[in-house]
CSV table of N, CA and C in Angstrom, one decimal:
chain,number,residue,atom,x,y,z
Q,1391,GLY,N,-1.9,29.7,-9.7
Q,1391,GLY,CA,-2.5,28.5,-9.2
Q,1391,GLY,C,-2.3,27.2,-10.1
Q,1392,ILE,N,-2.4,27.5,-11.4
Q,1392,ILE,CA,-2.2,26.3,-12.3
Q,1392,ILE,C,-0.8,25.8,-12.3
Q,1393,LYS,N,0.2,26.8,-12.3
Q,1393,LYS,CA,1.6,26.4,-12.2
Q,1393,LYS,C,1.9,25.6,-11.0
Q,1394,ARG,N,1.3,26.0,-9.8
Q,1394,ARG,CA,1.6,25.3,-8.6
Q,1394,ARG,C,0.9,23.9,-8.6
Q,1395,ALA,N,-0.3,23.8,-9.2
Q,1395,ALA,CA,-0.9,22.5,-9.3
Q,1395,ALA,C,-0.1,21.6,-10.2
Q,1396,LEU,N,0.4,22.1,-11.3
Q,1396,LEU,CA,1.2,21.3,-12.2
Q,1396,LEU,C,2.5,20.8,-11.5
Q,1397,ALA,N,3.1,21.7,-10.8
Q,1397,ALA,CA,4.3,21.4,-10.0
Q,1397,ALA,C,4.1,20.3,-9.0
Q,1398,GLU,N,2.9,20.4,-8.3
Q,1398,GLU,CA,2.5,19.3,-7.3
Q,1398,GLU,C,2.4,18.0,-8.0
Q,1399,LEU,N,1.7,18.0,-9.2
Q,1399,LEU,CA,1.5,16.8,-9.9
Q,1399,LEU,C,2.8,16.2,-10.4
Q,1400,SER,N,3.7,17.1,-10.9
Q,1400,SER,CA,5.0,16.6,-11.3
Q,1400,SER,C,5.8,16.0,-10.1
Q,1401,ALA,N,5.7,16.6,-8.9
Q,1401,ALA,CA,6.3,16.0,-7.8
Q,1401,ALA,C,5.8,14.7,-7.4
Q,1402,ILE,N,4.4,14.5,-7.5
Q,1402,ILE,CA,3.8,13.2,-7.2
Q,1402,ILE,C,4.3,12.1,-8.2
Q,1403,VAL,N,4.3,12.5,-9.5
Q,1403,VAL,CA,4.8,11.5,-10.5
Q,1403,VAL,C,6.2,11.1,-10.3
Q,1404,ALA,N,7.1,12.1,-9.9
Q,1404,ALA,CA,8.5,11.8,-9.6
Q,1404,ALA,C,8.6,10.9,-8.4
Q,1405,ALA,N,7.8,11.1,-7.4
Q,1405,ALA,CA,7.8,10.3,-6.2
Q,1405,ALA,C,7.4,8.9,-6.5
Q,1406,VAL,N,6.4,8.7,-7.3
Q,1406,VAL,CA,6.0,7.4,-7.7
Q,1406,VAL,C,7.1,6.7,-8.5
Q,1407,GLU,N,7.6,7.4,-9.4
Q,1407,GLU,CA,8.7,6.8,-10.2
Q,1407,GLU,C,9.9,6.5,-9.4
Q,1408,ALA,N,10.3,7.3,-8.4
Q,1408,ALA,CA,11.4,7.1,-7.5
Q,1408,ALA,C,11.2,5.8,-6.7
Q,1409,ARG,N,10.0,5.5,-6.4
Q,1409,ARG,CA,9.7,4.3,-5.6
Q,1409,ARG,C,9.8,3.0,-6.4
Q,1410,GLY,N,9.9,3.1,-7.7
Q,1410,GLY,CA,10.0,2.0,-8.5
Q,1410,GLY,C,8.7,1.1,-8.6
Q,1411,VAL,N,7.6,1.8,-8.5
Q,1411,VAL,CA,6.3,1.1,-8.6
Q,1411,VAL,C,6.1,0.6,-10.0
Q,1412,ASP,N,5.8,-0.7,-10.1
Q,1412,ASP,CA,5.6,-1.4,-11.3
Q,1412,ASP,C,4.2,-1.1,-11.8
Q,1413,ALA,N,4.0,0.0,-12.4
Q,1413,ALA,CA,2.6,0.4,-12.8
Q,1413,ALA,C,2.7,1.5,-13.9
Q,1414,ARG,N,1.6,1.6,-14.6
Q,1414,ARG,CA,1.5,2.7,-15.6
Q,1414,ARG,C,0.8,3.8,-14.9
Q,1415,LEU,N,1.3,5.0,-15.1
Q,1415,LEU,CA,0.7,6.2,-14.4
Q,1415,LEU,C,0.1,7.0,-15.5
Q,1416,HIS,N,-1.2,7.4,-15.3
Q,1416,HIS,CA,-1.9,8.3,-16.3
Q,1416,HIS,C,-2.4,9.5,-15.5
Q,1417,VAL,N,-2.0,10.7,-16.0
Q,1417,VAL,CA,-2.5,11.9,-15.4
Q,1417,VAL,C,-3.6,12.5,-16.3
Q,1418,GLU,N,-4.8,12.7,-15.7
Q,1418,GLU,CA,-5.9,13.2,-16.4
Q,1418,GLU,C,-6.2,14.6,-15.9
Q,1419,LEU,N,-5.8,15.6,-16.7
Q,1419,LEU,CA,-6.0,17.0,-16.2
Q,1419,LEU,C,-7.4,17.5,-16.4
Q,1420,GLY,N,-8.2,16.8,-17.2
Q,1420,GLY,CA,-9.6,17.2,-17.4
Q,1420,GLY,C,-10.6,16.6,-16.5
Q,1421,GLU,N,-10.2,15.7,-15.6
Q,1421,GLU,CA,-11.1,15.1,-14.7
Q,1421,GLU,C,-11.8,16.1,-13.8
Q,1422,VAL,N,-13.1,16.1,-13.8
Q,1422,VAL,CA,-13.8,17.1,-13.0
Q,1422,VAL,C,-14.9,16.4,-12.1
Q,1423,ARG,N,-15.2,15.2,-12.2
Q,1423,ARG,CA,-16.1,14.5,-11.3
Q,1423,ARG,C,-15.5,14.2,-10.0
Q,1424,GLY,N,-16.3,13.9,-9.0
Q,1424,GLY,CA,-15.7,13.6,-7.7
Q,1424,GLY,C,-16.4,14.3,-6.6
Q,1425,PHE,N,-16.0,14.0,-5.4
Q,1425,PHE,CA,-16.6,14.6,-4.2
Q,1425,PHE,C,-16.1,16.0,-4.0
Q,1426,ASP,N,-16.9,16.8,-3.5
Q,1426,ASP,CA,-16.5,18.3,-3.4
Q,1426,ASP,C,-15.5,18.5,-2.2
Q,1427,TYR,N,-15.3,17.5,-1.4
Q,1427,TYR,CA,-14.4,17.7,-0.3
Q,1427,TYR,C,-12.9,17.5,-0.7
Q,1428,TYR,N,-12.6,17.0,-1.9
Q,1428,TYR,CA,-11.3,16.8,-2.3
Q,1428,TYR,C,-10.6,18.2,-2.5
Q,1429,THR,N,-9.4,18.4,-2.0
Q,1429,THR,CA,-8.7,19.7,-2.1
Q,1429,THR,C,-7.5,19.6,-3.0
Q,1430,GLY,N,-7.2,18.4,-3.5
Q,1430,GLY,CA,-6.0,18.3,-4.3
Q,1430,GLY,C,-6.1,17.1,-5.2
Q,1431,VAL,N,-5.0,16.4,-5.3
Q,1431,VAL,CA,-4.9,15.2,-6.2
Q,1431,VAL,C,-6.0,14.1,-5.8
Q,1432,ARG,N,-6.6,13.6,-6.8
Q,1432,ARG,CA,-7.4,12.4,-6.7
Q,1432,ARG,C,-6.8,11.3,-7.5
Q,1433,PHE,N,-7.0,10.0,-7.0
Q,1433,PHE,CA,-6.4,8.9,-7.8
Q,1433,PHE,C,-7.3,7.7,-7.8
Q,1434,GLN,N,-7.0,6.8,-8.7
Q,1434,GLN,CA,-7.7,5.5,-8.8
Q,1434,GLN,C,-6.6,4.5,-9.2
Q,1435,ALA,N,-6.8,3.3,-8.8
Q,1435,ALA,CA,-5.9,2.2,-9.2
Q,1435,ALA,C,-6.7,1.1,-9.9
Q,1436,PHE,N,-6.2,0.6,-11.0
Q,1436,PHE,CA,-6.8,-0.4,-11.7
Q,1436,PHE,C,-5.9,-1.6,-11.8
Q,1437,VAL,N,-6.4,-2.8,-11.8
Q,1437,VAL,CA,-5.6,-4.0,-12.0
Q,1437,VAL,C,-6.3,-4.9,-13.1
Q,1438,GLN,N,-5.4,-5.8,-13.6
Q,1438,GLN,CA,-5.9,-6.7,-14.7
Q,1438,GLN,C,-7.0,-7.5,-14.1
Q,1439,GLY,N,-8.1,-7.7,-14.8
Q,1439,GLY,CA,-9.2,-8.5,-14.4
Q,1439,GLY,C,-10.3,-7.8,-13.7
Q,1440,ALA,N,-10.1,-6.5,-13.4
Q,1440,ALA,CA,-11.2,-5.7,-12.7
Q,1440,ALA,C,-11.6,-4.6,-13.7
Q,1441,PRO,N,-12.9,-4.6,-14.1
Q,1441,PRO,CA,-13.3,-3.5,-15.0
Q,1441,PRO,C,-13.4,-2.1,-14.4
Q,1442,ASP,N,-13.5,-2.1,-13.1
Q,1442,ASP,CA,-13.6,-0.8,-12.3
Q,1442,ASP,C,-12.4,-0.6,-11.5
Q,1443,ALA,N,-12.2,0.6,-11.0
Q,1443,ALA,CA,-11.1,0.8,-10.1
Q,1443,ALA,C,-11.2,0.0,-8.8
Q,1444,VAL,N,-10.0,-0.6,-8.4
Q,1444,VAL,CA,-10.0,-1.3,-7.1
Q,1444,VAL,C,-9.7,-0.4,-5.9
Q,1445,LEU,N,-9.3,0.8,-6.2
Q,1445,LEU,CA,-8.9,1.7,-5.2
Q,1445,LEU,C,-9.2,3.1,-5.7
Q,1446,ALA,N,-9.7,4.0,-4.8
Q,1446,ALA,CA,-9.9,5.4,-5.2
Q,1446,ALA,C,-9.8,6.2,-4.0
Q,1447,GLY,N,-9.2,7.4,-4.2
Q,1447,GLY,CA,-9.1,8.3,-3.1
Q,1447,GLY,C,-8.5,9.6,-3.5
Q,1448,GLY,N,-7.9,10.4,-2.5
Q,1448,GLY,CA,-7.3,11.6,-2.8
Q,1448,GLY,C,-7.0,12.5,-1.6
Q,1449,ARG,N,-6.7,13.7,-1.9
Q,1449,ARG,CA,-6.3,14.7,-0.8
Q,1449,ARG,C,-7.6,15.4,-0.4
Q,1450,TYR,N,-7.8,15.5,0.9
Q,1450,TYR,CA,-9.0,16.3,1.4
Q,1450,TYR,C,-8.6,17.0,2.7
Q,1451,ASP,N,-7.9,18.1,2.5
Q,1451,ASP,CA,-7.4,18.9,3.7
Q,1451,ASP,C,-8.5,19.5,4.5
Q,1452,SER,N,-9.6,19.9,3.9
Q,1452,SER,CA,-10.6,20.6,4.7
Q,1452,SER,C,-11.7,19.7,5.3
Q,1453,LEU,N,-11.8,18.4,4.9
Q,1453,LEU,CA,-12.9,17.6,5.3
Q,1453,LEU,C,-12.9,17.4,6.9
Q,1454,LEU,N,-11.8,17.1,7.5
Q,1454,LEU,CA,-11.7,16.9,8.9
Q,1454,LEU,C,-12.1,18.1,9.7
Q,1455,GLY,N,-11.8,19.3,9.1
Q,1455,GLY,CA,-12.2,20.5,9.8
Q,1455,GLY,C,-13.7,20.7,9.9
Q,1456,ARG,N,-14.5,20.0,9.1
Q,1456,ARG,CA,-15.9,20.1,9.2
Q,1456,ARG,C,-16.4,19.4,10.5
Q,1457,TYR,N,-15.5,18.5,11.0
Q,1457,TYR,CA,-15.9,17.8,12.2
Q,1457,TYR,C,-15.1,18.2,13.4
Q,1458,GLY,N,-14.5,19.4,13.3
Q,1458,GLY,CA,-13.9,20.0,14.5
Q,1458,GLY,C,-12.4,19.8,14.6
Q,1459,ARG,N,-11.7,19.0,13.7
Q,1459,ARG,CA,-10.3,18.8,13.9
Q,1459,ARG,C,-9.6,19.0,12.5
Q,1460,PRO,N,-9.4,20.3,12.2
Q,1460,PRO,CA,-8.7,20.5,10.9
Q,1460,PRO,C,-7.3,19.9,10.8
Q,1461,SER,N,-7.1,19.2,9.7
Q,1461,SER,CA,-5.8,18.5,9.6
Q,1461,SER,C,-5.6,18.1,8.1
Q,1462,PRO,N,-4.4,18.2,7.6
Q,1462,PRO,CA,-4.2,17.7,6.2
Q,1462,PRO,C,-4.4,16.2,6.2
Q,1463,ALA,N,-5.0,15.7,5.1
Q,1463,ALA,CA,-5.3,14.3,5.0
Q,1463,ALA,C,-5.2,13.8,3.6
Q,1464,VAL,N,-4.9,12.5,3.5
Q,1464,VAL,CA,-5.0,11.8,2.2
Q,1464,VAL,C,-5.6,10.4,2.6
Q,1465,GLY,N,-6.5,10.0,1.8
Q,1465,GLY,CA,-7.2,8.7,2.1
Q,1465,GLY,C,-7.6,8.0,0.8
Q,1466,PHE,N,-8.0,6.7,1.0
Q,1466,PHE,CA,-8.5,6.0,-0.1
Q,1466,PHE,C,-9.5,4.9,0.4
Q,1467,ALA,N,-10.3,4.4,-0.5
Q,1467,ALA,CA,-11.2,3.3,-0.2
Q,1467,ALA,C,-10.9,2.2,-1.2
Q,1468,ILE,N,-11.0,0.9,-0.7
Q,1468,ILE,CA,-10.8,-0.2,-1.6
Q,1468,ILE,C,-12.2,-0.8,-1.9
Q,1469,ASP,N,-12.4,-1.0,-3.2
Q,1469,ASP,CA,-13.7,-1.6,-3.7
Q,1469,ASP,C,-13.5,-3.1,-3.6
Q,1470,VAL,N,-14.1,-3.7,-2.6
Q,1470,VAL,CA,-13.9,-5.1,-2.3
Q,1470,VAL,C,-14.4,-6.0,-3.4
Q,1471,GLU,N,-15.5,-5.6,-4.0
Q,1471,GLU,CA,-16.1,-6.4,-5.1
Q,1471,GLU,C,-15.2,-6.4,-6.3
Q,1472,SER,N,-14.6,-5.3,-6.6
Q,1472,SER,CA,-13.6,-5.2,-7.8
Q,1472,SER,C,-12.4,-6.0,-7.5
Q,1473,VAL,N,-11.9,-6.0,-6.2
Q,1473,VAL,CA,-10.7,-6.8,-5.9
Q,1473,VAL,C,-11.1,-8.3,-6.0
Q,1474,ALA,N,-12.2,-8.7,-5.5
Q,1474,ALA,CA,-12.7,-10.1,-5.6
Q,1474,ALA,C,-12.8,-10.5,-7.0
Q,1475,GLY,N,-13.3,-9.7,-7.9
Q,1475,GLY,CA,-13.4,-10.0,-9.3
Q,1475,GLY,C,-12.0,-10.2,-9.9
Q,1476,ALA,N,-11.1,-9.3,-9.6
Q,1476,ALA,CA,-9.7,-9.4,-10.1
Q,1476,ALA,C,-9.0,-10.7,-9.6
Q,1477,LEU,N,-9.2,-11.1,-8.3
Q,1477,LEU,CA,-8.6,-12.3,-7.8
Q,1477,LEU,C,-9.2,-13.5,-8.5
Q,1478,GLU,N,-10.6,-13.5,-8.7
Q,1478,GLU,CA,-11.2,-14.6,-9.4
Q,1478,GLU,C,-10.7,-14.7,-10.8
Q,1479,ALA,N,-10.5,-13.6,-11.5
Q,1479,ALA,CA,-10.0,-13.6,-12.9
Q,1479,ALA,C,-8.5,-14.1,-12.9
Q,1480,ALA,N,-7.7,-13.8,-11.9
Q,1480,ALA,CA,-6.4,-14.3,-11.8
Q,1480,ALA,C,-6.3,-15.8,-11.6
Q,1481,GLU,N,-7.2,-16.3,-10.8
Q,1481,GLU,CA,-7.3,-17.7,-10.6
Q,1481,GLU,C,-7.7,-18.5,-11.8
Q,1482,HIS,N,-8.4,-17.9,-12.7
Q,1482,HIS,CA,-8.9,-18.6,-13.9
Q,1482,HIS,C,-8.4,-18.0,-15.2
Q,1483,ASP,N,-7.2,-17.4,-15.1
Q,1483,ASP,CA,-6.6,-16.7,-16.3
Q,1483,ASP,C,-6.2,-17.6,-17.4
Q,1484,GLY,N,-6.0,-18.9,-17.1
Q,1484,GLY,CA,-5.6,-19.8,-18.2
Q,1484,GLY,C,-4.2,-19.7,-18.6
Q,1485,ALA,N,-3.5,-18.8,-18.0
Q,1485,ALA,CA,-2.1,-18.6,-18.4
Q,1485,ALA,C,-1.2,-19.4,-17.4
Q,1486,GLY,N,-1.8,-20.1,-16.5
Q,1486,GLY,CA,-1.0,-20.9,-15.6
Q,1486,GLY,C,-0.3,-20.1,-14.5
Q,1487,ALA,N,-0.7,-18.8,-14.4
Q,1487,ALA,CA,-0.1,-18.0,-13.3
Q,1487,ALA,C,-0.7,-18.4,-12.0
Q,1488,ALA,N,0.1,-18.4,-10.9
Q,1488,ALA,CA,-0.3,-18.8,-9.6
Q,1488,ALA,C,-1.2,-17.7,-9.1
Q,1489,SER,N,-2.3,-18.1,-8.4
Q,1489,SER,CA,-3.2,-17.1,-7.8
Q,1489,SER,C,-2.6,-16.6,-6.5
Q,1490,PRO,N,-3.0,-15.4,-6.0
Q,1490,PRO,CA,-2.5,-14.9,-4.8
Q,1490,PRO,C,-2.7,-15.9,-3.6
Q,1491,SER,N,-3.9,-16.6,-3.6
Q,1491,SER,CA,-4.1,-17.5,-2.5
Q,1491,SER,C,-3.2,-18.7,-2.6
Q,1492,ALA,N,-2.9,-19.2,-3.9
Q,1492,ALA,CA,-2.0,-20.3,-4.1
Q,1492,ALA,C,-0.6,-19.9,-3.6
Q,1493,GLU,N,-0.2,-18.7,-3.9
Q,1493,GLU,CA,1.2,-18.2,-3.5
Q,1493,GLU,C,1.3,-18.3,-2.0
Q,1494,LEU,N,0.2,-17.8,-1.3
Q,1494,LEU,CA,0.3,-17.8,0.2
Q,1494,LEU,C,0.4,-19.2,0.7
Q,1495,ALA,N,-0.4,-20.1,0.1
Q,1495,ALA,CA,-0.4,-21.5,0.5
Q,1495,ALA,C,1.0,-22.2,0.3
Q,1496,ASN,N,1.7,-21.7,-0.7
Q,1496,ASN,CA,3.0,-22.3,-1.0
Q,1496,ASN,C,4.1,-21.5,-0.2
Q,1497,GLY,N,3.8,-20.7,0.8
Q,1497,GLY,CA,4.8,-20.0,1.6
Q,1497,GLY,C,5.4,-18.8,0.9
Q,1498,ALA,N,4.8,-18.3,-0.1
Q,1498,ALA,CA,5.4,-17.1,-0.8
Q,1498,ALA,C,4.7,-15.9,-0.3
Q,1499,GLY,N,4.4,-15.8,1.0
Q,1499,GLY,CA,3.6,-14.7,1.5
Q,1499,GLY,C,4.3,-13.4,1.7
Q,1500,GLY,N,5.6,-13.4,1.6
Q,1500,GLY,CA,6.3,-12.1,1.7
Q,1500,GLY,C,6.8,-11.7,3.0
Q,1501,VAL,N,7.2,-10.5,3.1
Q,1501,VAL,CA,7.9,-9.9,4.2
Q,1501,VAL,C,7.2,-8.7,4.7
Q,1502,LEU,N,6.9,-8.6,6.0
Q,1502,LEU,CA,6.3,-7.4,6.6
Q,1502,LEU,C,7.5,-6.7,7.3
Q,1503,VAL,N,7.8,-5.5,7.0
Q,1503,VAL,CA,8.9,-4.7,7.6
Q,1503,VAL,C,8.4,-3.7,8.6
Q,1504,SER,N,8.9,-3.9,9.8
Q,1504,SER,CA,8.5,-2.9,10.9
Q,1504,SER,C,9.7,-2.1,11.3
Q,1505,GLY,N,9.4,-1.0,12.0
Q,1505,GLY,CA,10.5,-0.1,12.4
Q,1505,GLY,C,10.2,1.3,12.1
Q,1506,PRO,N,11.2,2.2,12.3
Q,1506,PRO,CA,10.9,3.6,11.9
Q,1506,PRO,C,10.4,3.7,10.5
Q,1507,LEU,N,9.4,4.5,10.2
Q,1507,LEU,CA,8.8,4.6,8.9
Q,1507,LEU,C,9.7,4.7,7.8
Q,1508,GLY,N,10.7,5.6,7.8
Q,1508,GLY,CA,11.6,5.8,6.7
Q,1508,GLY,C,12.4,4.6,6.4
Q,1509,THR,N,12.9,4.0,7.5
Q,1509,THR,CA,13.8,2.8,7.4
Q,1509,THR,C,13.0,1.6,6.9
Q,1510,ALA,N,11.8,1.4,7.5
Q,1510,ALA,CA,10.9,0.3,7.1
Q,1510,ALA,C,10.5,0.4,5.6
Q,1511,THR,N,10.2,1.6,5.2
Q,1511,THR,CA,9.8,1.8,3.8
Q,1511,THR,C,11.0,1.6,2.8
Q,1512,ALA,N,12.2,2.0,3.2
Q,1512,ALA,CA,13.4,1.8,2.4
Q,1512,ALA,C,13.7,0.3,2.3
Q,1513,VAL,N,13.6,-0.4,3.4
Q,1513,VAL,CA,13.9,-1.9,3.4
Q,1513,VAL,C,12.8,-2.6,2.5
Q,1514,ALA,N,11.5,-2.2,2.7
Q,1514,ALA,CA,10.5,-2.9,1.9
Q,1514,ALA,C,10.7,-2.6,0.4
Q,1515,ASP,N,11.1,-1.3,0.0
Q,1515,ASP,CA,11.4,-1.0,-1.4
Q,1515,ASP,C,12.5,-1.9,-1.9
Q,1516,GLU,N,13.6,-2.0,-1.1
Q,1516,GLU,CA,14.7,-2.9,-1.6
Q,1516,GLU,C,14.3,-4.3,-1.8
Q,1517,LEU,N,13.5,-4.8,-0.9
Q,1517,LEU,CA,13.0,-6.2,-1.0
Q,1517,LEU,C,12.2,-6.4,-2.3
Q,1518,ARG,N,11.3,-5.4,-2.6
Q,1518,ARG,CA,10.5,-5.5,-3.8
Q,1518,ARG,C,11.4,-5.4,-5.0
Q,1519,ARG,N,12.4,-4.6,-5.0
Q,1519,ARG,CA,13.3,-4.5,-6.1
Q,1519,ARG,C,14.0,-5.9,-6.4
Q,1520,ARG,N,14.2,-6.7,-5.3
Q,1520,ARG,CA,14.7,-8.0,-5.4
Q,1520,ARG,C,13.7,-9.1,-5.8
Q,1521,GLY,N,12.4,-8.6,-6.0
Q,1521,GLY,CA,11.4,-9.5,-6.5
Q,1521,GLY,C,10.6,-10.1,-5.4
Q,1522,LYS,N,10.7,-9.7,-4.1
Q,1522,LYS,CA,9.9,-10.2,-3.0
Q,1522,LYS,C,8.7,-9.4,-2.8
Q,1523,ARG,N,7.6,-10.0,-2.3
Q,1523,ARG,CA,6.5,-9.3,-1.9
Q,1523,ARG,C,6.8,-8.7,-0.5
Q,1524,ALA,N,6.7,-7.4,-0.4
Q,1524,ALA,CA,7.1,-6.8,0.9
Q,1524,ALA,C,6.3,-5.5,1.1
Q,1525,ALA,N,6.0,-5.3,2.4
Q,1525,ALA,CA,5.3,-4.1,2.8
Q,1525,ALA,C,5.8,-3.5,4.1
Q,1526,ALA,N,5.8,-2.2,4.2
Q,1526,ALA,CA,6.2,-1.6,5.5
Q,1526,ALA,C,5.0,-1.5,6.4
Q,1527,ASP,N,5.2,-1.8,7.6
Q,1527,ASP,CA,4.2,-1.6,8.7
Q,1527,ASP,C,4.0,-0.1,9.0
Q,1528,LEU,N,2.9,0.5,8.5
Q,1528,LEU,CA,2.7,1.9,8.7
Q,1528,LEU,C,2.1,2.3,10.0
Q,1529,ALA,N,1.6,1.3,10.7
Q,1529,ALA,CA,0.9,1.5,12.0
Q,1529,ALA,C,1.8,1.4,13.2
Q,1530,SER,N,3.1,1.1,13.0
Q,1530,SER,CA,4.0,1.0,14.1
Q,1530,SER,C,3.6,-0.1,15.1
Q,1531,LEU,N,3.1,-1.2,14.6
Q,1531,LEU,CA,2.7,-2.3,15.5
Q,1531,LEU,C,3.9,-2.9,16.2
Q,1532,ARG,N,3.7,-3.5,17.3
Q,1532,ARG,CA,4.7,-4.2,18.1
Q,1532,ARG,C,4.2,-5.5,18.7
Q,1533,GLY,N,5.2,-6.4,19.0
Q,1533,GLY,CA,4.8,-7.6,19.7
Q,1533,GLY,C,3.8,-8.5,19.0
Q,1534,ASP,N,2.8,-8.9,19.9
Q,1534,ASP,CA,1.7,-9.8,19.4
Q,1534,ASP,C,0.9,-9.1,18.3
Q,1535,ALA,N,0.7,-7.8,18.4
Q,1535,ALA,CA,-0.1,-7.1,17.4
Q,1535,ALA,C,0.5,-7.2,16.0
Q,1536,LEU,N,1.8,-7.0,16.0
Q,1536,LEU,CA,2.6,-7.1,14.7
Q,1536,LEU,C,2.5,-8.6,14.2
Q,1537,THR,N,2.7,-9.5,15.0
Q,1537,THR,CA,2.6,-10.9,14.6
Q,1537,THR,C,1.2,-11.3,14.1
Q,1538,ALA,N,0.2,-10.8,14.8
Q,1538,ALA,CA,-1.2,-11.1,14.4
Q,1538,ALA,C,-1.5,-10.5,13.0
Q,1539,TYR,N,-1.0,-9.3,12.8
Q,1539,TYR,CA,-1.2,-8.6,11.6
Q,1539,TYR,C,-0.5,-9.3,10.4
Q,1540,ALA,N,0.7,-9.8,10.7
Q,1540,ALA,CA,1.4,-10.5,9.6
Q,1540,ALA,C,0.7,-11.8,9.3
Q,1541,ARG,N,0.2,-12.5,10.3
Q,1541,ARG,CA,-0.5,-13.8,10.0
Q,1541,ARG,C,-1.8,-13.5,9.2
Q,1542,ARG,N,-2.5,-12.4,9.7
Q,1542,ARG,CA,-3.8,-12.1,9.0
Q,1542,ARG,C,-3.6,-11.8,7.5
Q,1543,TRP,N,-2.5,-11.2,7.2
Q,1543,TRP,CA,-2.4,-10.8,5.8
Q,1543,TRP,C,-1.4,-11.7,5.0
Q,1544,GLY,N,-1.0,-12.9,5.6
Q,1544,GLY,CA,-0.3,-13.9,4.9
Q,1544,GLY,C,1.2,-13.6,4.8
Q,1545,PHE,N,1.8,-12.7,5.6
Q,1545,PHE,CA,3.2,-12.5,5.5
Q,1545,PHE,C,3.9,-13.7,6.2
Q,1546,THR,N,4.9,-14.3,5.6
Q,1546,THR,CA,5.6,-15.4,6.2
Q,1546,THR,C,6.9,-15.0,6.9
Q,1547,GLU,N,7.2,-13.7,6.9
Q,1547,GLU,CA,8.4,-13.2,7.5
Q,1547,GLU,C,8.2,-11.8,8.0
Q,1548,ILE,N,8.8,-11.5,9.2
Q,1548,ILE,CA,8.7,-10.1,9.7
Q,1548,ILE,C,10.2,-9.7,9.9
Q,1549,VAL,N,10.5,-8.5,9.3
Q,1549,VAL,CA,11.8,-7.9,9.5
Q,1549,VAL,C,11.7,-6.7,10.3
Q,1550,ARG,N,12.4,-6.6,11.4
Q,1550,ARG,CA,12.4,-5.4,12.2
Q,1550,ARG,C,13.5,-4.5,11.8
Q,1551,ALA,N,13.3,-3.6,10.9
Q,1551,ALA,CA,14.3,-2.7,10.4
Q,1551,ALA,C,14.7,-1.6,11.4
Q,1552,GLY,N,16.0,-1.3,11.4
Q,1552,GLY,CA,16.5,-0.3,12.3
Q,1552,GLY,C,16.8,-0.7,13.7
Q,1553,GLU,N,16.6,-2.0,14.0
Q,1553,GLU,CA,17.0,-2.5,15.3
Q,1553,GLU,C,18.4,-2.9,15.4
Q,1554,ARG,N,19.0,-2.8,16.5
Q,1554,ARG,CA,20.4,-3.1,16.7
Q,1554,ARG,C,20.6,-4.6,16.5
Q,1555,ALA,N,21.5,-5.0,15.7
Q,1555,ALA,CA,21.7,-6.4,15.4
Q,1555,ALA,C,22.3,-7.2,16.6
Q,1556,ALA,N,21.8,-8.4,16.9
Q,1556,ALA,CA,22.3,-9.2,18.0
Q,1556,ALA,C,22.8,-10.5,17.4
Q,1557,GLY,N,22.8,-10.6,16.1
Q,1557,GLY,CA,23.3,-11.9,15.5
Q,1557,GLY,C,23.0,-11.8,14.0
Q,1558,PRO,N,23.3,-12.9,13.3
Q,1558,PRO,CA,23.1,-12.9,11.8
Q,1558,PRO,C,21.7,-12.7,11.4
Q,1559,ARG,N,20.7,-13.1,12.2
Q,1559,ARG,CA,19.3,-13.0,11.8
Q,1559,ARG,C,18.5,-12.1,12.7
Q,1560,ALA,N,19.2,-11.2,13.3
Q,1560,ALA,CA,18.5,-10.3,14.3
Q,1560,ALA,C,17.4,-9.5,13.6
Q,1561,GLY,N,16.3,-9.4,14.2
Q,1561,GLY,CA,15.2,-8.6,13.7
Q,1561,GLY,C,14.4,-9.4,12.7
Q,1562,VAL,N,14.6,-10.7,12.5
Q,1562,VAL,CA,13.8,-11.5,11.6
Q,1562,VAL,C,13.1,-12.5,12.4
Q,1563,SER,N,11.8,-12.6,12.1
Q,1563,SER,CA,11.0,-13.7,12.8
Q,1563,SER,C,10.0,-14.2,11.8
Q,1564,ASN,N,9.4,-15.4,12.2
Q,1564,ASN,CA,8.4,-16.0,11.4
Q,1564,ASN,C,7.1,-15.8,12.2
Q,1565,PRO,N,6.1,-15.2,11.6
Q,1565,PRO,CA,4.9,-14.9,12.3
Q,1565,PRO,C,4.0,-16.1,12.6
Q,1566,LYS,N,4.4,-17.3,12.0
Q,1566,LYS,CA,3.6,-18.5,12.4
Q,1566,LYS,C,4.1,-19.1,13.7
Q,1567,LYS,N,5.3,-18.6,14.1
Q,1567,LYS,CA,5.9,-19.1,15.4
Q,1567,LYS,C,6.0,-17.9,16.3
Q,1568,PRO,N,5.9,-18.0,17.6
Q,1568,PRO,CA,6.2,-16.9,18.5
Q,1568,PRO,C,7.6,-16.3,18.3
Q,1569,ALA,N,7.7,-15.0,18.3
Q,1569,ALA,CA,9.0,-14.3,18.2
Q,1569,ALA,C,9.8,-14.6,19.5
Q,1570,ARG,N,11.1,-14.7,19.4
Q,1570,ARG,CA,11.9,-14.9,20.5
Q,1570,ARG,C,12.0,-13.7,21.4
């Protein structure tokens, strides 16, 4: 069991590294606190300016079975107060760095990539490697729902990955204007 668990952790670390995530990863093999429903890896995410984790979650394959629908699952929760504290610290960091809200106001909102999950994720990864803020739409939104989501989260561009090209900017739209 220990060898299998270590192999799973190794695969997770390799997957994070392969995605080019700009983060430091720390694996704590002695961590024993947590909820009893976790069945595998647990994780936390920390950012500069927040003394506590801004995100925490893990694998909980047996939890949904308690409610009549057994299914493998991974989930997380975002600590809104920790995120707000980190954003406030970033706005007042004294280093002259632009705050996230200032970046959005200046049109640096980034790109939301929709389409088949694998393709959308690959396109978003490539855009991030080029220094852009990018995210893949994991909910397979379409039409007005996709546009509303992009507006809500400050994306200034939508790329529809994997669609057949009809011109030089096929699949690209601005969520502030209705898509053609």
